[in-house]
Amino acid sequence: MIFNSIEFGIFFTIVFVFYWMFFYENNTVRNIYLIIVSYIFYGWWDWRFLSLIVISSLADYIIGGKIFEEEKQNKRKLLLIISLCINLGFLCFFKYYNFFIDSLIKSFSIFGQKPQISTLNIILPVGISFYTFQTLSYTLDIYKKNLKPTKNIFAFFAFVSFFPQLVAGPIERAKHLLPQFNEGKKLNYENIRSGLLLMAWGFFKKIVIADRLARFIDAAYLDLNNATGLIAVYAVIFFAFQLYIDFSAYSDIAIGGARMLGFNLTKNFNHPYLSSSFSDFWKRWHISLSSWFQDYFYIPLGGNRKGKWKTKINIMIVFLFSGLWHGASWNFVVWGAINGGFLIFLEGVIVKINKYDKRHLISSILVTSLWALSLVFFRSETLGDSLSMFSKLGFSNIESIYNFGLCEAEFKFTLFLLAFLMAIEILQERKENLYNWFISKPVIIRWSLYMIIVLAIIMLGSYGVGLNDSQFIYFQF
């Protein structure tokens, strides 16, 4: 089940009404209800993979308690290794088995050898990368003695499977989200209003902007031979915006939906295209994943505590694994390496530019432009396609630009939507509490905006074959 579907609209409405009518008062009853509806939500796609969530949840619930009780460090470490093997074992098998086998076969073929190993017809479970990291944070924090295990199995199972953020995050830490399943909930009008508005804004970004961008981008990447000059340039720029708008839209809907049920999720994006440097960008982009890699991977590697060159090596290792986390393809590894290189070799240049550019306009444009170029590897199917796209970049072929998914009126409207979105982002950046400013306005102004957003989604949404059930980009990870 995906957010931008009629099924989800019906599902969430029923869940919301029944939740506040019958299940919110008793914590245990409420958590059992959330587990059931979350399993229905996930099982709507393929019920067979619910077994993976159940096994991961049960294993980490038991192991987390054992780690906490165990005093001997070697046994604590063994228990942690078991948790890692179970969770990462599932992830590696379903996501990376065929990638590693293909890579192994190609490596041996260089020397004229052909190992008798075959790939498998494996379906990648939706969201496995997200909920694996989420449940791992529980055992890792207990191992580091930063968290006490819960004795409430229903609260833990609800934490792992909570449907608003199950499929594509935010990746929640146990110490932030898990206690919320043991707290009492009260129907709060302000939470419902702000949550519903955030969900509406997310649907607007996804259906009206991101899916409209997808039509041009998909057409360009499907016809690389003719997507030359400015067509390639716009495809690169548009994808940078599509990825951000699409993913932040999912996060908005997830955070808004959870808020309507009385839960507070982590903010996942903070206007990344207004960043003043590469390090600033990674503090603003996919915050829950960036902080996860920092706390559970970069710092254990040594972080920046072991000298300049060791710090650079650690940064590159983290980005290589981050690239691989995004997808089982060498394209993603290259993408990760490029962004690690930006942070290692260009961060100092950006800092110097900022000394003269106090408003950070030049640095924001430079960081975002280089990020957009790196995303060619993220979007392309193969390394060859990536290099082909780079070779097409130029300023020619403007006469054919309206032949790629968007007519002239649609293309110009898309540019307007991007300008409008960035204007909103700048306004939010400068006016920290834009929401409070908005709700202080007269009721007629507020309801006018509500109606405009709803009508815009209905009338201006990008619908059509292949788009009515358009999945969010990060569902593939």
Tab-separated table of C-alpha atoms in Angstrom:
chain	number	residue	atom	x	y	z
A	1	MET	CA	0.000	0.000	0.000
A	2	ILE	CA	1.432	3.374	-0.963
A	3	PHE	CA	0.551	6.768	0.462
A	4	ASN	CA	-0.578	8.322	-2.828
A	5	SER	CA	-3.351	5.803	-3.423
A	6	ILE	CA	-7.087	5.656	-2.803
A	7	GLU	CA	-6.533	2.501	-0.763
A	8	PHE	CA	-4.313	4.367	1.691
A	9	GLY	CA	-6.790	7.224	1.966
A	10	ILE	CA	-9.534	4.780	2.962
A	11	PHE	CA	-7.150	2.771	5.170
A	12	PHE	CA	-5.840	5.774	7.104
A	13	THR	CA	-9.313	7.240	7.596
A	14	ILE	CA	-10.598	3.979	9.091
A	15	VAL	CA	-7.470	3.527	11.233
A	16	PHE	CA	-7.681	7.112	12.510
A	17	VAL	CA	-11.394	6.971	13.392
A	18	PHE	CA	-11.251	3.577	15.122
A	19	TYR	CA	-8.009	4.536	16.894
A	20	TRP	CA	-9.535	7.554	18.626
A	21	MET	CA	-12.928	5.943	19.169
A	22	PHE	CA	-11.911	2.619	20.700
A	23	PHE	CA	-8.174	2.025	21.178
A	24	TYR	CA	-6.258	5.071	22.394
A	25	GLU	CA	-6.943	4.903	26.152
A	26	ASN	CA	-5.297	1.580	27.052
A	27	ASN	CA	-1.616	1.398	26.054
A	28	THR	CA	-1.553	-2.373	25.504
A	29	VAL	CA	-4.760	-2.434	23.474
A	30	ARG	CA	-3.563	0.553	21.447
A	31	ASN	CA	-0.197	-1.053	20.667
A	32	ILE	CA	-1.824	-4.325	19.601
A	33	TYR	CA	-4.133	-2.332	17.341
A	34	LEU	CA	-1.167	-0.462	15.808
A	35	ILE	CA	0.696	-3.734	15.219
A	36	ILE	CA	-2.323	-5.225	13.423
A	37	VAL	CA	-2.959	-2.198	11.181
A	38	SER	CA	0.774	-1.841	10.483
A	39	TYR	CA	0.972	-5.481	9.410
A	40	ILE	CA	-2.093	-4.977	7.200
A	41	PHE	CA	-0.421	-1.905	5.679
A	42	TYR	CA	2.816	-3.778	4.933
A	43	GLY	CA	1.162	-7.083	4.024
A	44	TRP	CA	-0.976	-5.294	1.428
A	45	TRP	CA	2.136	-5.346	-0.759
A	46	ASP	CA	3.204	-8.948	-0.013
A	47	TRP	CA	2.094	-10.660	3.201
A	48	ARG	CA	4.869	-13.267	2.982
A	49	PHE	CA	7.526	-10.744	3.983
A	50	LEU	CA	5.778	-9.981	7.246
A	51	SER	CA	7.696	-12.973	8.586
A	52	LEU	CA	10.958	-10.994	8.267
A	53	ILE	CA	9.605	-8.154	10.397
A	54	VAL	CA	8.280	-10.602	12.992
A	55	ILE	CA	11.586	-12.512	13.178
A	56	SER	CA	13.668	-9.307	13.424
A	57	SER	CA	11.349	-7.884	16.078
A	58	LEU	CA	11.301	-11.043	18.195
A	59	ALA	CA	15.041	-11.620	17.879
A	60	ASP	CA	16.022	-8.101	18.901
A	61	TYR	CA	13.455	-7.994	21.706
A	62	ILE	CA	14.963	-11.145	23.232
A	63	ILE	CA	18.607	-10.327	22.458
A	64	GLY	CA	18.274	-6.762	23.731
A	65	GLY	CA	17.113	-8.053	27.100
A	66	LYS	CA	19.911	-10.659	27.220
A	67	ILE	CA	22.595	-8.056	26.420
A	68	PHE	CA	21.351	-5.828	29.226
A	69	GLU	CA	21.344	-8.671	31.757
A	70	GLU	CA	24.733	-10.103	30.727
A	71	GLU	CA	27.755	-8.785	32.635
A	72	LYS	CA	30.552	-10.522	30.730
A	73	GLN	CA	31.711	-8.381	27.832
A	74	ASN	CA	32.579	-11.271	25.514
A	75	LYS	CA	29.066	-12.718	25.870
A	76	ARG	CA	27.501	-9.290	25.362
A	77	LYS	CA	29.515	-8.948	22.170
A	78	LEU	CA	28.466	-12.424	21.015
A	79	LEU	CA	24.797	-11.540	21.529
A	80	LEU	CA	25.261	-8.326	19.542
A	81	ILE	CA	26.923	-10.270	16.727
A	82	ILE	CA	23.927	-12.631	16.642
A	83	SER	CA	21.578	-9.638	16.303
A	84	LEU	CA	23.737	-8.184	13.537
A	85	CYS	CA	23.883	-11.514	11.707
A	86	ILE	CA	20.101	-11.977	11.807
A	87	ASN	CA	19.215	-8.464	10.679
A	88	LEU	CA	22.058	-7.819	8.258
A	89	GLY	CA	21.804	-11.432	7.057
A	90	PHE	CA	18.251	-10.819	5.851
A	91	LEU	CA	19.285	-7.497	4.321
A	92	CYS	CA	22.352	-8.914	2.545
A	93	PHE	CA	20.515	-11.934	1.178
A	94	PHE	CA	17.475	-10.150	-0.221
A	95	LYS	CA	19.226	-6.980	-1.346
A	96	TYR	CA	22.795	-7.934	-2.182
A	97	TYR	CA	23.020	-11.666	-2.973
A	98	ASN	CA	22.591	-11.286	-6.740
A	99	PHE	CA	24.813	-8.170	-6.783
A	100	PHE	CA	27.713	-9.986	-5.135
A	101	ILE	CA	27.256	-13.089	-7.298
A	102	ASP	CA	27.195	-11.007	-10.495
A	103	SER	CA	30.270	-9.079	-9.364
A	104	LEU	CA	32.087	-12.323	-8.513
A	105	ILE	CA	31.293	-13.865	-11.908
A	106	LYS	CA	32.452	-10.734	-13.748
A	107	SER	CA	35.668	-10.632	-11.699
A	108	PHE	CA	36.541	-14.235	-12.573
A	109	SER	CA	35.621	-13.698	-16.220
A	110	ILE	CA	38.521	-11.233	-16.518
A	111	PHE	CA	40.848	-14.204	-16.027
A	112	GLY	CA	38.889	-16.446	-18.364
A	113	GLN	CA	37.146	-18.299	-15.548
A	114	LYS	CA	33.389	-18.833	-15.120
A	115	PRO	CA	32.325	-19.993	-11.655
A	116	GLN	CA	29.342	-22.314	-11.595
A	117	ILE	CA	27.265	-19.990	-9.418
A	118	SER	CA	23.853	-18.766	-10.452
A	119	THR	CA	21.778	-15.829	-9.305
A	120	LEU	CA	18.359	-16.267	-7.722
A	121	ASN	CA	14.991	-14.771	-8.535
A	122	ILE	CA	14.763	-12.713	-5.341
A	123	ILE	CA	12.104	-10.092	-4.614
A	124	LEU	CA	13.400	-7.177	-2.552
A	125	PRO	CA	11.113	-6.630	0.465
A	126	VAL	CA	9.912	-3.030	0.565
A	127	GLY	CA	11.483	-0.979	3.346
A	128	ILE	CA	13.875	-3.675	4.564
A	129	SER	CA	16.818	-1.251	4.681
A	130	PHE	CA	14.825	1.134	6.864
A	131	TYR	CA	13.307	-1.161	9.460
A	132	THR	CA	16.546	-3.170	9.699
A	133	PHE	CA	18.472	-0.062	10.733
A	134	GLN	CA	15.661	0.973	13.059
A	135	THR	CA	15.559	-2.268	15.011
A	136	LEU	CA	19.378	-2.468	15.049
A	137	SER	CA	19.519	0.892	16.826
A	138	TYR	CA	17.753	-0.798	19.739
A	139	THR	CA	20.309	-3.549	20.347
A	140	LEU	CA	23.259	-1.259	19.555
A	141	ASP	CA	22.117	1.346	22.084
A	142	ILE	CA	21.587	-1.326	24.728
A	143	TYR	CA	25.048	-2.738	23.999
A	144	LYS	CA	26.567	0.753	24.371
A	145	LYS	CA	24.581	1.146	27.630
A	146	ASN	CA	22.708	4.141	26.265
A	147	LEU	CA	19.316	2.464	26.572
A	148	LYS	CA	17.469	0.079	28.861
A	149	PRO	CA	15.445	-2.658	27.143
A	150	THR	CA	11.680	-2.527	27.229
A	151	LYS	CA	9.743	-5.294	28.935
A	152	ASN	CA	6.665	-4.490	26.860
A	153	ILE	CA	6.781	-6.762	23.822
A	154	PHE	CA	3.751	-5.116	22.218
A	155	ALA	CA	5.345	-1.671	22.477
A	156	PHE	CA	8.522	-2.990	20.845
A	157	PHE	CA	6.706	-4.750	17.992
A	158	ALA	CA	4.678	-1.561	17.396
A	159	PHE	CA	7.909	0.477	17.386
A	160	VAL	CA	9.485	-1.710	14.691
A	161	SER	CA	6.394	-1.905	12.461
A	162	PHE	CA	4.779	1.538	12.967
A	163	PHE	CA	3.176	1.988	9.559
A	164	PRO	CA	3.610	5.746	8.883
A	165	GLN	CA	7.403	5.425	8.741
A	166	LEU	CA	7.832	1.674	8.193
A	167	VAL	CA	8.595	1.706	4.474
A	168	ALA	CA	10.859	4.750	3.984
A	169	GLY	CA	11.540	6.324	7.338
A	170	PRO	CA	12.401	8.485	9.100
A	171	ILE	CA	14.659	5.850	10.658
A	172	GLU	CA	13.721	6.271	14.298
A	173	ARG	CA	15.954	5.601	17.283
A	174	ALA	CA	14.496	3.381	19.970
A	175	LYS	CA	15.280	5.945	22.663
A	176	HIS	CA	13.152	8.542	20.828
A	177	LEU	CA	10.152	6.618	19.492
A	178	LEU	CA	9.855	3.513	21.679
A	179	PRO	CA	8.910	5.384	24.908
A	180	GLN	CA	6.025	7.013	23.031
A	181	PHE	CA	4.300	3.633	22.791
A	182	ASN	CA	4.214	3.476	26.590
A	183	GLU	CA	2.734	6.945	26.999
A	184	GLY	CA	-0.941	7.836	27.270
A	185	LYS	CA	-2.533	9.547	24.252
A	186	LYS	CA	-5.160	12.265	24.185
A	187	LEU	CA	-7.080	13.580	21.203
A	188	ASN	CA	-5.413	16.895	20.399
A	189	TYR	CA	-6.957	19.247	17.865
A	190	GLU	CA	-3.688	21.049	17.226
A	191	ASN	CA	-1.875	17.782	16.426
A	192	ILE	CA	-4.634	16.802	14.021
A	193	ARG	CA	-4.667	20.193	12.314
A	194	SER	CA	-0.894	20.486	11.915
A	195	GLY	CA	-0.550	16.805	10.968
A	196	LEU	CA	-3.273	17.016	8.340
A	197	LEU	CA	-1.776	20.186	6.864
A	198	LEU	CA	1.670	18.562	6.722
A	199	MET	CA	0.197	15.500	4.993
A	200	ALA	CA	-1.613	17.726	2.477
A	201	TRP	CA	1.630	19.590	1.738
A	202	GLY	CA	3.387	16.254	1.246
A	203	PHE	CA	0.703	15.042	-1.180
A	204	PHE	CA	0.954	18.338	-3.075
A	205	LYS	CA	4.726	18.006	-3.428
A	206	LYS	CA	4.501	14.367	-4.527
A	207	ILE	CA	1.517	14.421	-6.889
A	208	VAL	CA	1.731	17.935	-8.322
A	209	ILE	CA	5.495	18.528	-8.507
A	210	ALA	CA	7.561	15.326	-8.162
A	211	ASP	CA	5.402	13.184	-10.459
A	212	ARG	CA	5.341	15.959	-13.056
A	213	LEU	CA	9.136	16.113	-12.990
A	214	ALA	CA	9.222	12.314	-13.343
A	215	ARG	CA	7.539	12.493	-16.749
A	216	PHE	CA	10.395	14.551	-18.236
A	217	ILE	CA	13.164	12.660	-16.430
A	218	ASP	CA	11.860	9.207	-17.341
A	219	ALA	CA	11.461	10.208	-20.988
A	220	ALA	CA	15.021	11.568	-21.103
A	221	TYR	CA	16.642	8.517	-19.484
A	222	LEU	CA	14.649	6.157	-21.709
A	223	ASP	CA	15.942	7.932	-24.820
A	224	LEU	CA	19.549	8.779	-24.005
A	225	ASN	CA	20.508	8.907	-27.666
A	226	ASN	CA	18.278	11.918	-28.280
A	227	ALA	CA	18.384	13.494	-24.813
A	228	THR	CA	21.236	15.790	-25.721
A	229	GLY	CA	22.236	19.348	-24.879
A	230	LEU	CA	19.776	21.235	-22.705
A	231	ILE	CA	17.497	18.204	-22.466
A	232	ALA	CA	20.234	16.368	-20.562
A	233	VAL	CA	20.934	19.448	-18.444
A	234	TYR	CA	17.291	19.771	-17.451
A	235	ALA	CA	17.073	16.024	-16.767
A	236	VAL	CA	19.980	16.318	-14.330
A	237	ILE	CA	18.559	19.389	-12.594
A	238	PHE	CA	15.017	18.039	-12.516
A	239	PHE	CA	16.091	14.747	-10.960
A	240	ALA	CA	17.866	16.535	-8.111
A	241	PHE	CA	14.578	18.266	-7.374
A	242	GLN	CA	12.455	15.166	-7.953
A	243	LEU	CA	14.496	13.092	-5.506
A	244	TYR	CA	14.300	15.742	-2.806
A	245	ILE	CA	10.636	16.609	-3.330
A	246	ASP	CA	9.558	12.974	-3.619
A	247	PHE	CA	11.399	11.806	-0.516
A	248	SER	CA	10.632	14.850	1.630
A	249	ALA	CA	6.980	14.475	0.593
A	250	TYR	CA	6.974	10.923	1.959
A	251	SER	CA	8.548	12.174	5.185
A	252	ASP	CA	5.954	14.946	5.488
A	253	ILE	CA	3.099	12.464	5.074
A	254	ALA	CA	4.687	10.024	7.536
A	255	ILE	CA	5.366	12.691	10.172
A	256	GLY	CA	1.934	14.262	9.682
A	257	GLY	CA	0.105	10.939	9.869
A	258	ALA	CA	2.005	9.879	12.992
A	259	ARG	CA	1.275	13.252	14.610
A	260	MET	CA	-2.448	12.749	14.030
A	261	LEU	CA	-2.134	9.524	16.031
A	262	GLY	CA	-0.262	11.282	18.842
A	263	PHE	CA	3.334	10.365	17.881
A	264	ASN	CA	6.289	12.634	17.233
A	265	LEU	CA	8.674	11.496	14.486
A	266	THR	CA	12.118	12.877	13.711
A	267	LYS	CA	12.464	15.672	11.162
A	268	ASN	CA	14.127	14.166	8.099
A	269	PHE	CA	14.891	17.185	5.882
A	270	ASN	CA	15.825	20.762	6.689
A	271	HIS	CA	15.991	22.687	3.391
A	272	PRO	CA	19.148	20.928	2.099
A	273	TYR	CA	19.354	22.976	-1.095
A	274	LEU	CA	20.049	26.056	1.027
A	275	SER	CA	23.149	24.462	2.559
A	276	SER	CA	26.279	26.534	3.047
A	277	SER	CA	28.705	23.596	2.677
A	278	PHE	CA	28.846	19.865	2.052
A	279	SER	CA	28.959	19.093	5.775
A	280	ASP	CA	25.964	21.382	6.253
A	281	PHE	CA	24.172	19.552	3.433
A	282	TRP	CA	24.522	16.179	5.165
A	283	LYS	CA	23.141	17.664	8.379
A	284	ARG	CA	20.045	18.687	6.406
A	285	TRP	CA	19.563	15.764	3.978
A	286	HIS	CA	17.972	12.474	5.097
A	287	ILE	CA	18.868	13.447	8.641
A	288	SER	CA	17.784	10.174	10.249
A	289	LEU	CA	20.072	8.100	7.987
A	290	SER	CA	23.022	10.516	8.107
A	291	SER	CA	22.933	10.586	11.907
A	292	TRP	CA	22.567	6.771	12.010
A	293	PHE	CA	25.748	6.312	9.979
A	294	GLN	CA	27.525	8.895	12.089
A	295	ASP	CA	26.615	7.363	15.453
A	296	TYR	CA	26.794	3.654	14.616
A	297	PHE	CA	29.468	3.553	11.912
A	298	TYR	CA	31.636	6.688	11.611
A	299	ILE	CA	32.266	7.207	15.330
A	300	PRO	CA	33.009	3.491	16.026
A	301	LEU	CA	35.521	3.614	13.146
A	302	GLY	CA	37.312	6.377	15.022
A	303	GLY	CA	35.539	9.411	13.615
A	304	ASN	CA	37.880	12.383	13.520
A	305	ARG	CA	39.813	11.353	16.626
A	306	LYS	CA	42.751	9.578	14.963
A	307	GLY	CA	44.321	12.178	12.748
A	308	LYS	CA	43.629	13.951	9.470
A	309	TRP	CA	44.182	11.064	7.052
A	310	LYS	CA	42.360	8.505	9.179
A	311	THR	CA	39.404	10.913	9.312
A	312	LYS	CA	39.369	11.132	5.518
A	313	ILE	CA	39.520	7.348	5.206
A	314	ASN	CA	36.659	6.971	7.689
A	315	ILE	CA	34.553	9.489	5.775
A	316	MET	CA	35.125	7.638	2.516
A	317	ILE	CA	34.301	4.250	4.062
A	318	VAL	CA	31.032	5.604	5.452
A	319	PHE	CA	30.032	7.121	2.110
A	320	LEU	CA	30.882	3.950	0.209
A	321	PHE	CA	28.652	1.943	2.534
A	322	SER	CA	25.992	4.635	2.380
A	323	GLY	CA	26.017	4.328	-1.394
A	324	LEU	CA	25.715	0.555	-1.168
A	325	TRP	CA	22.876	0.927	1.373
A	326	HIS	CA	20.916	2.830	-1.269
A	327	GLY	CA	21.139	0.110	-3.866
A	328	ALA	CA	22.869	-3.093	-4.961
A	329	SER	CA	24.699	-1.531	-7.892
A	330	TRP	CA	28.150	-0.138	-8.592
A	331	ASN	CA	26.406	3.065	-9.634
A	332	PHE	CA	25.458	3.691	-6.016
A	333	VAL	CA	28.974	2.869	-4.811
A	334	VAL	CA	30.403	5.418	-7.253
A	335	TRP	CA	27.762	7.933	-6.168
A	336	GLY	CA	28.781	7.419	-2.541
A	337	ALA	CA	32.487	7.771	-3.391
A	338	ILE	CA	31.866	11.017	-5.274
A	339	ASN	CA	29.997	12.570	-2.351
A	340	GLY	CA	32.659	11.377	0.064
A	341	GLY	CA	35.202	13.057	-2.209
A	342	PHE	CA	33.217	16.297	-2.180
A	343	LEU	CA	33.319	16.350	1.617
A	344	ILE	CA	37.004	15.413	1.839
A	345	PHE	CA	38.483	17.574	-0.911
A	346	LEU	CA	36.065	20.473	-1.512
A	347	GLU	CA	34.803	21.332	1.962
A	348	GLY	CA	37.781	23.623	2.571
A	349	VAL	CA	37.152	25.458	-0.703
A	350	ILE	CA	33.514	26.075	0.241
A	351	VAL	CA	34.537	27.379	3.678
A	352	LYS	CA	36.862	29.897	2.017
A	353	ILE	CA	34.110	31.030	-0.353
A	354	ASN	CA	31.796	31.591	2.614
A	355	LYS	CA	34.270	34.060	4.132
A	356	TYR	CA	33.458	36.447	1.289
A	357	ASP	CA	29.899	35.313	0.576
A	358	LYS	CA	28.144	35.954	3.873
A	359	ARG	CA	24.723	35.014	2.489
A	360	HIS	CA	26.131	31.685	1.235
A	361	LEU	CA	24.420	32.093	-2.159
A	362	ILE	CA	27.452	30.971	-4.186
A	363	SER	CA	28.208	28.038	-1.892
A	364	SER	CA	24.568	26.875	-1.931
A	365	ILE	CA	24.495	26.929	-5.720
A	366	LEU	CA	27.859	25.164	-5.947
A	367	VAL	CA	26.981	22.449	-3.410
A	368	THR	CA	23.581	21.791	-4.972
A	369	SER	CA	24.990	21.745	-8.520
A	370	LEU	CA	27.713	19.233	-7.688
A	371	TRP	CA	25.174	17.125	-5.774
A	372	ALA	CA	22.891	17.172	-8.830
A	373	LEU	CA	25.730	15.978	-11.063
A	374	SER	CA	26.548	13.126	-8.679
A	375	LEU	CA	22.909	12.009	-8.866
A	376	VAL	CA	23.407	11.005	-12.510
A	377	PHE	CA	24.943	7.817	-11.078
A	378	PHE	CA	22.007	7.524	-8.659
A	379	ARG	CA	19.391	7.712	-11.422
A	380	SER	CA	21.083	5.805	-14.248
A	381	GLU	CA	20.640	2.058	-14.634
A	382	THR	CA	24.310	1.368	-15.407
A	383	LEU	CA	27.681	3.095	-15.255
A	384	GLY	CA	27.586	3.245	-19.048
A	385	ASP	CA	24.298	5.144	-18.961
A	386	SER	CA	25.781	7.554	-16.415
A	387	LEU	CA	28.757	8.332	-18.628
A	388	SER	CA	26.448	8.638	-21.623
A	389	MET	CA	24.335	11.224	-19.806
A	390	PHE	CA	27.417	13.245	-18.897
A	391	SER	CA	28.543	13.203	-22.533
A	392	LYS	CA	25.186	14.632	-23.612
A	393	LEU	CA	25.327	17.741	-21.425
A	394	GLY	CA	25.420	20.994	-23.365
A	395	PHE	CA	23.412	23.980	-24.562
A	396	SER	CA	22.066	22.680	-27.876
A	397	ASN	CA	18.835	20.921	-28.883
A	398	ILE	CA	16.536	23.455	-27.243
A	399	GLU	CA	14.021	22.971	-30.076
A	400	SER	CA	13.307	19.391	-28.897
A	401	ILE	CA	12.901	20.116	-25.208
A	402	TYR	CA	9.100	19.896	-25.290
A	403	ASN	CA	9.193	16.405	-26.833
A	404	PHE	CA	10.186	14.719	-23.567
A	405	GLY	CA	7.107	14.102	-21.455
A	406	LEU	CA	6.039	17.728	-21.000
A	407	CYS	CA	4.501	20.068	-23.551
A	408	GLU	CA	5.520	23.725	-23.561
A	409	ALA	CA	2.793	24.824	-21.127
A	410	GLU	CA	3.515	21.901	-18.777
A	411	PHE	CA	7.273	22.538	-18.912
A	412	LYS	CA	6.891	26.220	-18.031
A	413	PHE	CA	4.417	25.341	-15.278
A	414	THR	CA	6.975	22.894	-13.862
A	415	LEU	CA	9.595	25.657	-13.714
A	416	PHE	CA	7.061	27.859	-11.922
A	417	LEU	CA	6.370	25.096	-9.380
A	418	LEU	CA	10.085	24.695	-8.632
A	419	ALA	CA	10.489	28.456	-8.179
A	420	PHE	CA	7.425	28.464	-5.904
A	421	LEU	CA	8.795	25.583	-3.835
A	422	MET	CA	12.190	27.222	-3.376
A	423	ALA	CA	10.500	30.486	-2.381
A	424	ILE	CA	8.617	28.575	0.325
A	425	GLU	CA	11.867	26.910	1.440
A	426	ILE	CA	13.637	30.266	1.732
A	427	LEU	CA	10.692	31.701	3.656
A	428	GLN	CA	10.722	28.722	6.037
A	429	GLU	CA	14.475	29.069	6.501
A	430	ARG	CA	14.225	32.751	7.401
A	431	LYS	CA	10.995	32.554	9.388
A	432	GLU	CA	11.587	29.621	11.716
A	433	ASN	CA	8.004	29.277	12.926
A	434	LEU	CA	6.093	29.799	9.711
A	435	TYR	CA	3.323	27.465	10.869
A	436	ASN	CA	2.594	29.496	14.013
A	437	TRP	CA	2.559	32.646	11.902
A	438	PHE	CA	0.075	31.009	9.552
A	439	ILE	CA	-2.359	29.729	12.191
A	440	SER	CA	-2.479	33.186	13.749
A	441	LYS	CA	-4.193	34.463	10.598
A	442	PRO	CA	-7.991	34.792	10.320
A	443	VAL	CA	-9.944	31.586	9.754
A	444	ILE	CA	-10.970	32.621	6.238
A	445	ILE	CA	-7.315	32.880	5.183
A	446	ARG	CA	-6.433	29.509	6.718
A	447	TRP	CA	-9.348	27.676	5.161
A	448	SER	CA	-8.725	29.342	1.821
A	449	LEU	CA	-5.217	27.877	1.814
A	450	TYR	CA	-6.523	24.454	2.842
A	451	MET	CA	-8.955	24.465	-0.069
A	452	ILE	CA	-6.326	25.721	-2.514
A	453	ILE	CA	-3.983	22.842	-1.607
A	454	VAL	CA	-6.740	20.228	-1.935
A	455	LEU	CA	-7.990	21.640	-5.245
A	456	ALA	CA	-4.415	21.912	-6.549
A	457	ILE	CA	-3.809	18.229	-5.785
A	458	ILE	CA	-7.043	17.236	-7.535
A	459	MET	CA	-6.839	19.564	-10.538
A	460	LEU	CA	-3.088	20.020	-11.038
A	461	GLY	CA	-1.825	16.593	-10.015
A	462	SER	CA	0.205	14.734	-12.603
A	463	TYR	CA	-1.981	11.757	-13.399
A	464	GLY	CA	-1.912	9.235	-16.207
A	465	VAL	CA	-0.684	5.801	-17.192
A	466	GLY	CA	2.033	4.682	-14.808
A	467	LEU	CA	1.548	7.669	-12.539
A	468	ASN	CA	-1.692	6.944	-10.713
A	469	ASP	CA	0.122	4.343	-8.648
A	470	SER	CA	3.521	6.040	-8.802
A	471	GLN	CA	5.672	4.766	-5.963
A	472	PHE	CA	7.982	6.968	-3.955
A	473	ILE	CA	11.574	6.727	-5.159
A	474	TYR	CA	12.938	5.502	-1.819
A	475	PHE	CA	10.575	2.525	-1.770
A	476	GLN	CA	13.199	0.690	-3.836
A	477	PHE	CA	15.720	0.957	-1.004
